[in-house]
Short mmCIF file of C-alpha atoms in Angstrom, two decimals:
data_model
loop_
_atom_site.label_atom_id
_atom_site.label_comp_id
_atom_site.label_asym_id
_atom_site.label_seq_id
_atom_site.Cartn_x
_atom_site.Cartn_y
_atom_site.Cartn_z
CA UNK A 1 0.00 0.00 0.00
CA UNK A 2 1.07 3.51 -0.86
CA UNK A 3 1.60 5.15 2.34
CA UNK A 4 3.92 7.31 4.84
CA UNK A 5 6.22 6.18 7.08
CA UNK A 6 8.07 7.35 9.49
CA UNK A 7 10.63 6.14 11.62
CA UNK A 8 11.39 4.87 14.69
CA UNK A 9 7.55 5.97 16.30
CA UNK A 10 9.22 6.77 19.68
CA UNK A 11 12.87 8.58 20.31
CA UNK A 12 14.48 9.38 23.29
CA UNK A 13 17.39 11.46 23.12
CA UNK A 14 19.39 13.34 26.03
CA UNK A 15 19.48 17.26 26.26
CA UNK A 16 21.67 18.44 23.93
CA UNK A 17 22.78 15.45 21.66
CA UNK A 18 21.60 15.19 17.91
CA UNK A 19 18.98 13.52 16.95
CA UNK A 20 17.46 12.50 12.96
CA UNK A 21 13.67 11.64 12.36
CA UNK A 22 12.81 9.82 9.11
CA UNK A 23 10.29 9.77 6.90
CA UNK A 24 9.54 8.10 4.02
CA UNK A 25 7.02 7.78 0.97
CA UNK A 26 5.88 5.26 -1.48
CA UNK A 27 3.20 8.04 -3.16
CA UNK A 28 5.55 9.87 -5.50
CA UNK A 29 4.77 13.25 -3.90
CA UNK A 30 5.89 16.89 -4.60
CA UNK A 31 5.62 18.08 -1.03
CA UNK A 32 6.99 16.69 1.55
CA UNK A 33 5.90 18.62 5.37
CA UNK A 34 7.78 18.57 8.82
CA UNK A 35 5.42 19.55 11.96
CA UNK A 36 5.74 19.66 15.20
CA UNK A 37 2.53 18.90 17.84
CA UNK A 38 2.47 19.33 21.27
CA UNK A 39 0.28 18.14 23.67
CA UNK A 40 -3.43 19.07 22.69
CA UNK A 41 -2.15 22.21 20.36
CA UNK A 42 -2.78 22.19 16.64
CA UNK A 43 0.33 20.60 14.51
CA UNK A 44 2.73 23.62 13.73
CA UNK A 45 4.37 23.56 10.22
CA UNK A 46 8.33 23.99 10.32
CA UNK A 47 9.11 23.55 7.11
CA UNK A 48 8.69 22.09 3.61
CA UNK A 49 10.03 21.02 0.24
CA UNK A 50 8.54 21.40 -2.91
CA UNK A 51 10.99 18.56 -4.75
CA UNK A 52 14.65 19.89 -3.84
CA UNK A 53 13.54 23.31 -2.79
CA UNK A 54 12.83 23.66 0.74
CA UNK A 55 10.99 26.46 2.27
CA UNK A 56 11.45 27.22 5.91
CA UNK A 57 8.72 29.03 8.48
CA UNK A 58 10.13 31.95 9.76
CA UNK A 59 9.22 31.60 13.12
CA UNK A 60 11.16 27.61 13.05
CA UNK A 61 14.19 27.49 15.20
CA UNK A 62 17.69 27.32 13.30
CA UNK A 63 18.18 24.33 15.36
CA UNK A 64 15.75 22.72 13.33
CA UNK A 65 17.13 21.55 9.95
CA UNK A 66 16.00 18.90 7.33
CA UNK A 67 17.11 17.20 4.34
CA UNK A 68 15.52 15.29 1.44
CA UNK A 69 17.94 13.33 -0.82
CA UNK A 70 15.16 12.43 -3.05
CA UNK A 71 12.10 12.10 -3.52
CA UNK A 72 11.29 9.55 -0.89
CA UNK A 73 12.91 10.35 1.75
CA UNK A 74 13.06 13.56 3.94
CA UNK A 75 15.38 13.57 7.21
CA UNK A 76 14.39 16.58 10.27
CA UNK A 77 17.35 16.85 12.22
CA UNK A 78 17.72 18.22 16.02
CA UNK A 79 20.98 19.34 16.23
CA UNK A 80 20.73 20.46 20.08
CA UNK A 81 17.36 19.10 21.53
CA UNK A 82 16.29 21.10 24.76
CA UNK A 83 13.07 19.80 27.12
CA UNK A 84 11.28 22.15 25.12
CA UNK A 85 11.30 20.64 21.79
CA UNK A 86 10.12 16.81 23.37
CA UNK A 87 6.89 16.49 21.45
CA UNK A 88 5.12 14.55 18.35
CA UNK A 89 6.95 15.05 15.08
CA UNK A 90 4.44 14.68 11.83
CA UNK A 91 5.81 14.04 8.68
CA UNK A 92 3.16 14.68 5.53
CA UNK A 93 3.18 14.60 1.76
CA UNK A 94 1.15 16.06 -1.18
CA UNK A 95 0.81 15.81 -4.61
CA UNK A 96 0.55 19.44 -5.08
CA UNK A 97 -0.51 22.49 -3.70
CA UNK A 98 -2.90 23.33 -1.77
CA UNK A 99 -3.54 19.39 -1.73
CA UNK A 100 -4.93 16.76 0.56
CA UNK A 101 -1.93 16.01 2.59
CA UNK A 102 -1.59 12.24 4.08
CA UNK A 103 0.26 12.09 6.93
CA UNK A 104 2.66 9.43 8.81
CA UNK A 105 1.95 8.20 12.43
CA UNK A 106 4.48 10.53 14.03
CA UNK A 107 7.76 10.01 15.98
CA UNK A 108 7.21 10.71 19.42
CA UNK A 109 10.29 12.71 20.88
CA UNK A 110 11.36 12.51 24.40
CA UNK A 111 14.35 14.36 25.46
CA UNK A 112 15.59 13.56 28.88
CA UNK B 1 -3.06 36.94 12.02
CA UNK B 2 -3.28 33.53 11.52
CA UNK B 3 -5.81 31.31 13.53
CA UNK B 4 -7.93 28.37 14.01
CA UNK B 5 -10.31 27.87 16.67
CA UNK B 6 -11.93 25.24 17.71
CA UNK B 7 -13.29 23.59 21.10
CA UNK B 8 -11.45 21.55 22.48
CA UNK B 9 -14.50 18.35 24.03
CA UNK B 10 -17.39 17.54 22.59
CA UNK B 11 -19.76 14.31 24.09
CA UNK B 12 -22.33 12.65 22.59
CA UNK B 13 -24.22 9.59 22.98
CA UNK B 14 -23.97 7.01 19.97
CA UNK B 15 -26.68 7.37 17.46
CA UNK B 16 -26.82 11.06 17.69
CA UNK B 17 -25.60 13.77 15.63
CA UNK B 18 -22.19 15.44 16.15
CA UNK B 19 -21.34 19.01 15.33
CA UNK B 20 -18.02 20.13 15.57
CA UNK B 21 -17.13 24.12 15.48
CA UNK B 22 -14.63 25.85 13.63
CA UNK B 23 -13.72 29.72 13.52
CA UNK B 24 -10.98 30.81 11.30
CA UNK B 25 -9.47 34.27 10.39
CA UNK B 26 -8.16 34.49 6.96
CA UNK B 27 -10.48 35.28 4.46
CA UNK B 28 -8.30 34.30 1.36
CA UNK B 29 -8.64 30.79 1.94
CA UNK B 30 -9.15 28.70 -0.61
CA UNK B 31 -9.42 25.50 1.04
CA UNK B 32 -10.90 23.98 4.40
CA UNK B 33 -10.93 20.64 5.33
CA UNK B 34 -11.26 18.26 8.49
CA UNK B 35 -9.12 15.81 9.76
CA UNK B 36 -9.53 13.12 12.16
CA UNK B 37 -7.02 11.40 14.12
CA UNK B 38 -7.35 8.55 15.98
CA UNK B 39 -4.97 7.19 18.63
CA UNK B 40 -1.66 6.42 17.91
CA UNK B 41 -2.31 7.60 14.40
CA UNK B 42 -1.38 10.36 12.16
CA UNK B 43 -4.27 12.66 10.75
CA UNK B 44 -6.11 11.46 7.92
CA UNK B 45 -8.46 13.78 5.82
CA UNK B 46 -12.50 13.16 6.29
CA UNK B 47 -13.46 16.00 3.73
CA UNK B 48 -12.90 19.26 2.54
CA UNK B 49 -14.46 22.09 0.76
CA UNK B 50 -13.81 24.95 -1.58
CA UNK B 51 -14.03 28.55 -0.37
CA UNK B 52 -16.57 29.43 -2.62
CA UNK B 53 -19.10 26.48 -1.67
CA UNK B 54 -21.79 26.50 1.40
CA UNK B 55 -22.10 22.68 1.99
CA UNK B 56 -20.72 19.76 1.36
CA UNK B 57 -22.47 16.49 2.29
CA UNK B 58 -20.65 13.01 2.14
CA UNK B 59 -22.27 10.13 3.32
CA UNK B 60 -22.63 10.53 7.58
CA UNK B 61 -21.00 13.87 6.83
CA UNK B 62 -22.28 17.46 6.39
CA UNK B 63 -20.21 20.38 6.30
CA UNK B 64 -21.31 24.12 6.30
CA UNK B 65 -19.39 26.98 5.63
CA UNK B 66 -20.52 30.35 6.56
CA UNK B 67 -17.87 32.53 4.15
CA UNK B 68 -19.30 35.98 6.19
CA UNK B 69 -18.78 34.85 9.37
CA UNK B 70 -15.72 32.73 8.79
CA UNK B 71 -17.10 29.54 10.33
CA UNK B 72 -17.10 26.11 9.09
CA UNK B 73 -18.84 23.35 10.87
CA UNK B 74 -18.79 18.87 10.39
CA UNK B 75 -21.36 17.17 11.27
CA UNK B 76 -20.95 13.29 12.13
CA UNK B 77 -25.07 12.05 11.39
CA UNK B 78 -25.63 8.94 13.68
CA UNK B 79 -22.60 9.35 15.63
CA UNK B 80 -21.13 5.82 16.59
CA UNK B 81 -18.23 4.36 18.84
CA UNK B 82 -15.66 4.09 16.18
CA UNK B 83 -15.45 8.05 15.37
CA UNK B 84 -14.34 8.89 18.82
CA UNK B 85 -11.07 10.70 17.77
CA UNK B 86 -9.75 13.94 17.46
CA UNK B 87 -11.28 16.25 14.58
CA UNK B 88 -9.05 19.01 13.38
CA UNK B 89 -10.07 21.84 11.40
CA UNK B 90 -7.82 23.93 8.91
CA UNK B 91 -7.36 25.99 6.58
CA UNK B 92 -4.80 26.22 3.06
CA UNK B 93 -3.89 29.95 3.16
CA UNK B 94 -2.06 32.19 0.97
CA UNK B 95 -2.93 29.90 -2.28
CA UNK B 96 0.10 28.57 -0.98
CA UNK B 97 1.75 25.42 1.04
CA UNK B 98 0.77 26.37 4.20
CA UNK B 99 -2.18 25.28 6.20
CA UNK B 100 -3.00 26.31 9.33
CA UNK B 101 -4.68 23.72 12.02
CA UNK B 102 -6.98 24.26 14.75
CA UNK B 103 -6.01 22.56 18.04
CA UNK B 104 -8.62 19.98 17.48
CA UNK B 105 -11.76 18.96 19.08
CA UNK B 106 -12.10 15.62 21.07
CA UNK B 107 -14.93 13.67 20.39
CA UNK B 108 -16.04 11.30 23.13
CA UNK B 109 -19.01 8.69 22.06
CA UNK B 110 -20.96 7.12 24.81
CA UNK B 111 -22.57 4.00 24.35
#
């Protein structure tokens, strides 16, 4: 089945040492999302790429960073996790835009 | 600026109808949609509608849109067990990439 998937569903990490969330895709998308949710708050985009070009929110930390070597795969990386950023990371894709976007099951982050 | 509201509980008992509340503040979007998420799950679309459309009825589901007043309702028709979840409403903005969410509403079904 065409799907997203994202990997491993639960990461712990300790303050301060860099972690990488992956996701992949079997649907051939354009756009591939990174959000963060926190407890019982709406998912909050951080960035996206549309193919190779990637398109960051302004208001995303520079610790965030992410990578997509093709078109499959996109990496977020947490160069220096703090307590803060412990939370559910959503990875979704699109065909286009705006689009229906299907979503992964989420890696959920615990730094400790 | 940008925002999604929504209520955060709703309870009904099964059989009944559901109607879950959205407010939203831009008025250039083109797109709304719900999403439902279930436990351990990621968010998977129920429906959507255009910005220049009042309803939208599919199957169990209705969904109003009230352009003036920025407010877009779902409603679940003979509610049952299986669509306790979380509902999110949210909005393409921009006639870009981004779409904002709501915080989402949880739906509790009693039997």
């Amino acid at each position: 089945d065409a799907m997203v998937i994202q990997n491993p569903r639960y990461q712990v990490t300790q303050f301060g040492k860099p972690v990488t969330l992956s996701c992949s895709q079997t649907l051939n998308h354009n756009v591939m999302y990174w959000y963060q949710q926190k407890s019982s708050q709406a998912p909050k985009l951080l960035f996206h790429y549309y193919d190779k070009d990637f398109n960051n929110e302004a208001d995303t930390p520079d610790n965030f960073q992410s990578r997509r070597p093709n078109t499959s795969f996109c990496f977020l990386d947490i160069r220096s996790p703090g307590l803060g950023d412990a939370a559910m990371y959503l990875c979704a894709t699109s065909r286009d835009e705006p689009d229906e976007q299907y979503f992964g099951p989420g890696t959920r982050l615990t730094v400790t | 600026g940008e925002d999604v509201e929504q209520s955060l509980f709703l309870s009904v008992r099964e059989g009944d109808s559901s109607v879950i509340n959205c407010t939203y503040t831009d008025s250039s979007s083109t797109y709304l949609y719900w999403y439902k998420q279930e436990p351990g799950a990621g968010l998977q679309l129920l429906t959507y509608i255009f910005s220049n459309m009042d309803m939208k009825q599919d199957q169990r589901l209705t969904v109003l849109l009230n352009k003036k007043d920025k407010h877009l309702s779902l409603r679940i028709a003979d509610t049952q067990t299986g669509d306790s979840a979380i509902y999110f409403c949210a909005e393409s903005i921009g006639g870009g990439f981004k779409t904002i969410f709501g915080a989402g509403t949880r739906l509790f079904v009693k039997a």
